[in-house]
């Protein structure tokens, strides 16, 4: 940047300096600066100021000399006085702001903002805007940083502005906008050996892209879970930035080292750090300790840094805590911050407080440890940014604690925390307006308290109802009826025997067992459709197991088949009856495969064994076993052959029939594998059904979140467009005012026609009559407000989107662009009304150019656009809903743990 004295010599004559005999001092000061002798130049400048205290040239010489001598306090003092003399000079304000930053002066930001408002000195204004963007990026406010960048005009050449692109990439990364970061990074290209800041941006982008590709949130994902090639590339770039002393490079590299277990990588970084003489710094000592598994040593190293007031150590501990998922490190930071808050005198050396996200994450971890999983999930909903990936890990851990995976030598399943699980599912269903799934969730809550449900399934005439009667020891289920009734028969316990027939579109029928068959026949003959039959009996076994008797899968009526399939959703376990003389037909194999795919446990029984000789029966069982194995269909135990007909006779008192039936083996199987295992079977069925609901909710939540993300992207794009339009209007308002004023000539002619009657009035009345002034104001606003607003809106759109430039005219915005917003139009009306209010002869306004008024309207319009761009858009809750739904779905889909676990 050119010296101030060189610039100011062109604007301020040396008459006073010559008159007071100070020309030699001025020449000597400039010569000393040229020779690199700033202290000598400073003395000559002070001599000039001792004689002529307000000399702009003397102040500029003092500022140049103090800046060369790194006397920043004096730079601020000299430039503060000089800015009072030349407040329109952007270069003076820029240098004042930069010097103020170096010494922590409170007015540094204000000085930079003053530099941005000098449109005639665009180079200095551009640099000030870049500096302000850097300040806000460092303060963690990328939105405000982006707004400064939006005010920088596009370069006149086709070469893009790399400085702006660099900061846009940093803003996009802070937002988590990978598309925006990629677009900016394309402009940067491969950084040169000395472009450390660009190298750091590309390192962060590489890590963020790899995190997104792996399904992790872009911010805060652990480097340990990323591909080594990506981490290596990021480390290469990060080390380049570290060597060039780029802010943030040490924290990034230290975090990568802390998460690494690669000895070669750790040794490579150690050599670089040792060469820099930083090996004993707390940040690096802790990073290498973390990498080597010495977490206590790492915390102690960082604690030493914190005790010494090293904020870099605090930032490193924070980043490493996130990278390594170390709650103990967060606790240490939180405790340290509290200790310093209690000691006001030491606050200047205090560790920075935990960011709000990490405070919530720490609170969530405490709640999860205390068994308050739902409260922990609520706290994690608000965690974004660098703690997002850690929060997602915690969500999944909470969900897994609710739905522990099967493990142990027998694949045993611990009972899920169904109260928490069902509440979470219901919460998600309500948020997604899925009332159908909410009803299914409520049904699961009821199902938990009901006995086990065993469905007896098979093809028509396999003997299902006879088997059911044998199982219960009573002739309860009707036989010979099912082929003509497409319905399930639900057999359950009650203190008295009766049956309830649910008729579609009619009244339920309650009948005794003996009348059930006749009633069903009568309903069928009358054309009534039976929805379901409930058969109740005071049989002790039904207190633990309820039986579903189903229609045959090969029944002629398709409704029969649909009803039989519906039993799969109702049942916890299925008992498939084969007809032994024709066992394992292709139709049976297909349905059994369907049941197996649904996850419903199946026990295969071969009925009608009394119709086969022993050798033939063994051949049938071998065929059944081979067919099941070939189809990958599992039976709870190997298939058993028996006779349901003889079993029922035996259960009703025929001992010879019972002995010949093979019932004893069936009875033992039912007792051991079904009744005694009812809790495990019910748990398995509940998990299957809840997992299906969780998967559907996760899919719905992802779809909703994708819609909301797209809406958010559109909202951000619109806000960016509004900011760009506002910046364009402010930047080019003079040229725009002239063009718009010319475009308003037709509207002004119409206004002149409206005001012609006033011309004949006495001048005194024109000035003093309130009704005349009100009429002029109403006509002026009516004629000019909309055309002026429309022209500005068209210009704003063309400035933000050059391809959107449309036909110009003052008749309305429809000709070439979007209509002005109500807020922007109101701002323009206010400017016009103010113009009339302060003008002595408002009726003359129609006859003269109003470029000054148009400039004011442009500023007002830009102000309205900026306000609209900053209107807060509440983040949609769908993102948190999606993450919670995905965590619960993942818990249900978790693989069975090996027995050794």
CSV table of N, CA, C and O in Angstrom, one decimal, residues 418 422 438-453 490 546 570 572 682 686 689:
chain,number,residue,atom,x,y,z
A,418,UNK,N,-39.1,-51.0,26.5
A,418,UNK,CA,-40.2,-50.7,25.6
A,418,UNK,C,-40.9,-49.4,25.9
A,418,UNK,O,-41.5,-48.7,25.1
A,422,UNK,N,-41.3,-47.1,22.8
A,422,UNK,CA,-42.6,-46.7,22.2
A,422,UNK,C,-42.9,-45.2,22.4
A,422,UNK,O,-43.6,-44.6,21.5
A,438,UNK,N,-49.0,-44.2,14.4
A,438,UNK,CA,-49.3,-44.0,15.8
A,438,UNK,C,-50.3,-45.0,16.3
A,438,UNK,O,-50.1,-45.6,17.5
A,439,UNK,N,-51.3,-45.4,15.6
A,439,UNK,CA,-52.2,-46.5,16.0
A,439,UNK,C,-51.5,-47.8,16.1
A,439,UNK,O,-51.7,-48.6,17.1
A,440,UNK,N,-50.5,-48.1,15.2
A,440,UNK,CA,-49.8,-49.3,15.3
A,440,UNK,C,-48.9,-49.3,16.5
A,440,UNK,O,-48.7,-50.4,17.2
A,441,UNK,N,-48.3,-48.2,16.9
A,441,UNK,CA,-47.5,-48.1,18.1
A,441,UNK,C,-48.3,-48.4,19.3
A,441,UNK,O,-47.9,-49.1,20.3
A,442,UNK,N,-49.5,-47.8,19.4
A,442,UNK,CA,-50.4,-48.0,20.5
A,442,UNK,C,-50.8,-49.5,20.6
A,442,UNK,O,-50.9,-50.0,21.7
A,443,UNK,N,-51.0,-50.1,19.4
A,443,UNK,CA,-51.3,-51.5,19.4
A,443,UNK,C,-50.1,-52.4,20.0
A,443,UNK,O,-50.3,-53.4,20.7
A,444,UNK,N,-48.9,-51.9,19.8
A,444,UNK,CA,-47.7,-52.6,20.3
A,444,UNK,C,-47.7,-52.5,21.8
A,444,UNK,O,-47.4,-53.5,22.6
A,445,UNK,N,-48.1,-51.3,22.4
A,445,UNK,CA,-48.2,-51.2,23.8
A,445,UNK,C,-49.1,-52.1,24.4
A,445,UNK,O,-48.9,-52.7,25.5
A,446,UNK,N,-50.3,-52.4,23.8
A,446,UNK,CA,-51.2,-53.3,24.3
A,446,UNK,C,-50.7,-54.8,24.1
A,446,UNK,O,-50.9,-55.6,25.0
A,447,UNK,N,-50.1,-55.0,23.0
A,447,UNK,CA,-49.6,-56.4,22.7
A,447,UNK,C,-48.6,-56.8,23.8
A,447,UNK,O,-48.4,-58.0,24.1
A,448,UNK,N,-47.8,-55.9,24.3
A,448,UNK,CA,-46.8,-56.3,25.3
A,448,UNK,C,-47.4,-57.0,26.5
A,448,UNK,O,-46.8,-57.8,27.2
A,449,UNK,N,-48.7,-56.6,26.9
A,449,UNK,CA,-49.3,-57.2,28.0
A,449,UNK,C,-50.1,-58.4,27.7
A,449,UNK,O,-50.7,-59.0,28.6
A,450,UNK,N,-50.2,-58.8,26.5
A,450,UNK,CA,-51.1,-59.9,26.1
A,450,UNK,C,-50.3,-61.2,26.1
A,450,UNK,O,-49.0,-61.2,26.0
A,451,UNK,N,-50.9,-62.4,26.1
A,451,UNK,CA,-50.2,-63.6,26.0
A,451,UNK,C,-49.5,-63.8,24.7
A,451,UNK,O,-49.8,-63.0,23.7
A,452,UNK,N,-48.7,-64.8,24.5
A,452,UNK,CA,-48.0,-65.1,23.3
A,452,UNK,C,-49.1,-65.5,22.2
A,452,UNK,O,-50.1,-66.1,22.6
A,453,UNK,N,-48.9,-65.2,21.0
A,453,UNK,CA,-49.8,-65.5,19.9
A,453,UNK,C,-49.1,-66.5,19.0
A,453,UNK,O,-48.1,-66.2,18.4
A,490,UNK,N,-59.6,-66.6,16.4
A,490,UNK,CA,-58.7,-66.2,17.5
A,490,UNK,C,-59.2,-66.9,18.8
A,490,UNK,O,-60.3,-66.6,19.3
A,546,UNK,N,-52.2,-67.6,23.2
A,546,UNK,CA,-53.4,-67.5,22.4
A,546,UNK,C,-53.1,-68.1,21.0
A,546,UNK,O,-52.0,-68.0,20.5
A,570,UNK,N,-50.0,-60.7,13.0
A,570,UNK,CA,-50.6,-60.8,14.4
A,570,UNK,C,-49.8,-61.8,15.2
A,570,UNK,O,-49.7,-61.6,16.4
A,572,UNK,N,-46.8,-64.2,17.0
A,572,UNK,CA,-45.4,-64.1,17.5
A,572,UNK,C,-44.6,-65.3,17.0
A,572,UNK,O,-43.4,-65.3,16.9
A,682,UNK,N,-42.1,-63.4,22.2
A,682,UNK,CA,-42.9,-62.1,22.2
A,682,UNK,C,-41.9,-61.0,22.0
A,682,UNK,O,-42.2,-60.0,21.2
A,686,UNK,N,-42.1,-58.3,18.9
A,686,UNK,CA,-42.3,-56.9,19.2
A,686,UNK,C,-41.2,-56.1,18.5
A,686,UNK,O,-41.4,-55.1,17.9
A,689,UNK,N,-41.9,-56.0,14.7
A,689,UNK,CA,-42.9,-55.0,14.4
A,689,UNK,C,-42.5,-53.6,14.6
A,689,UNK,O,-42.7,-52.7,13.8
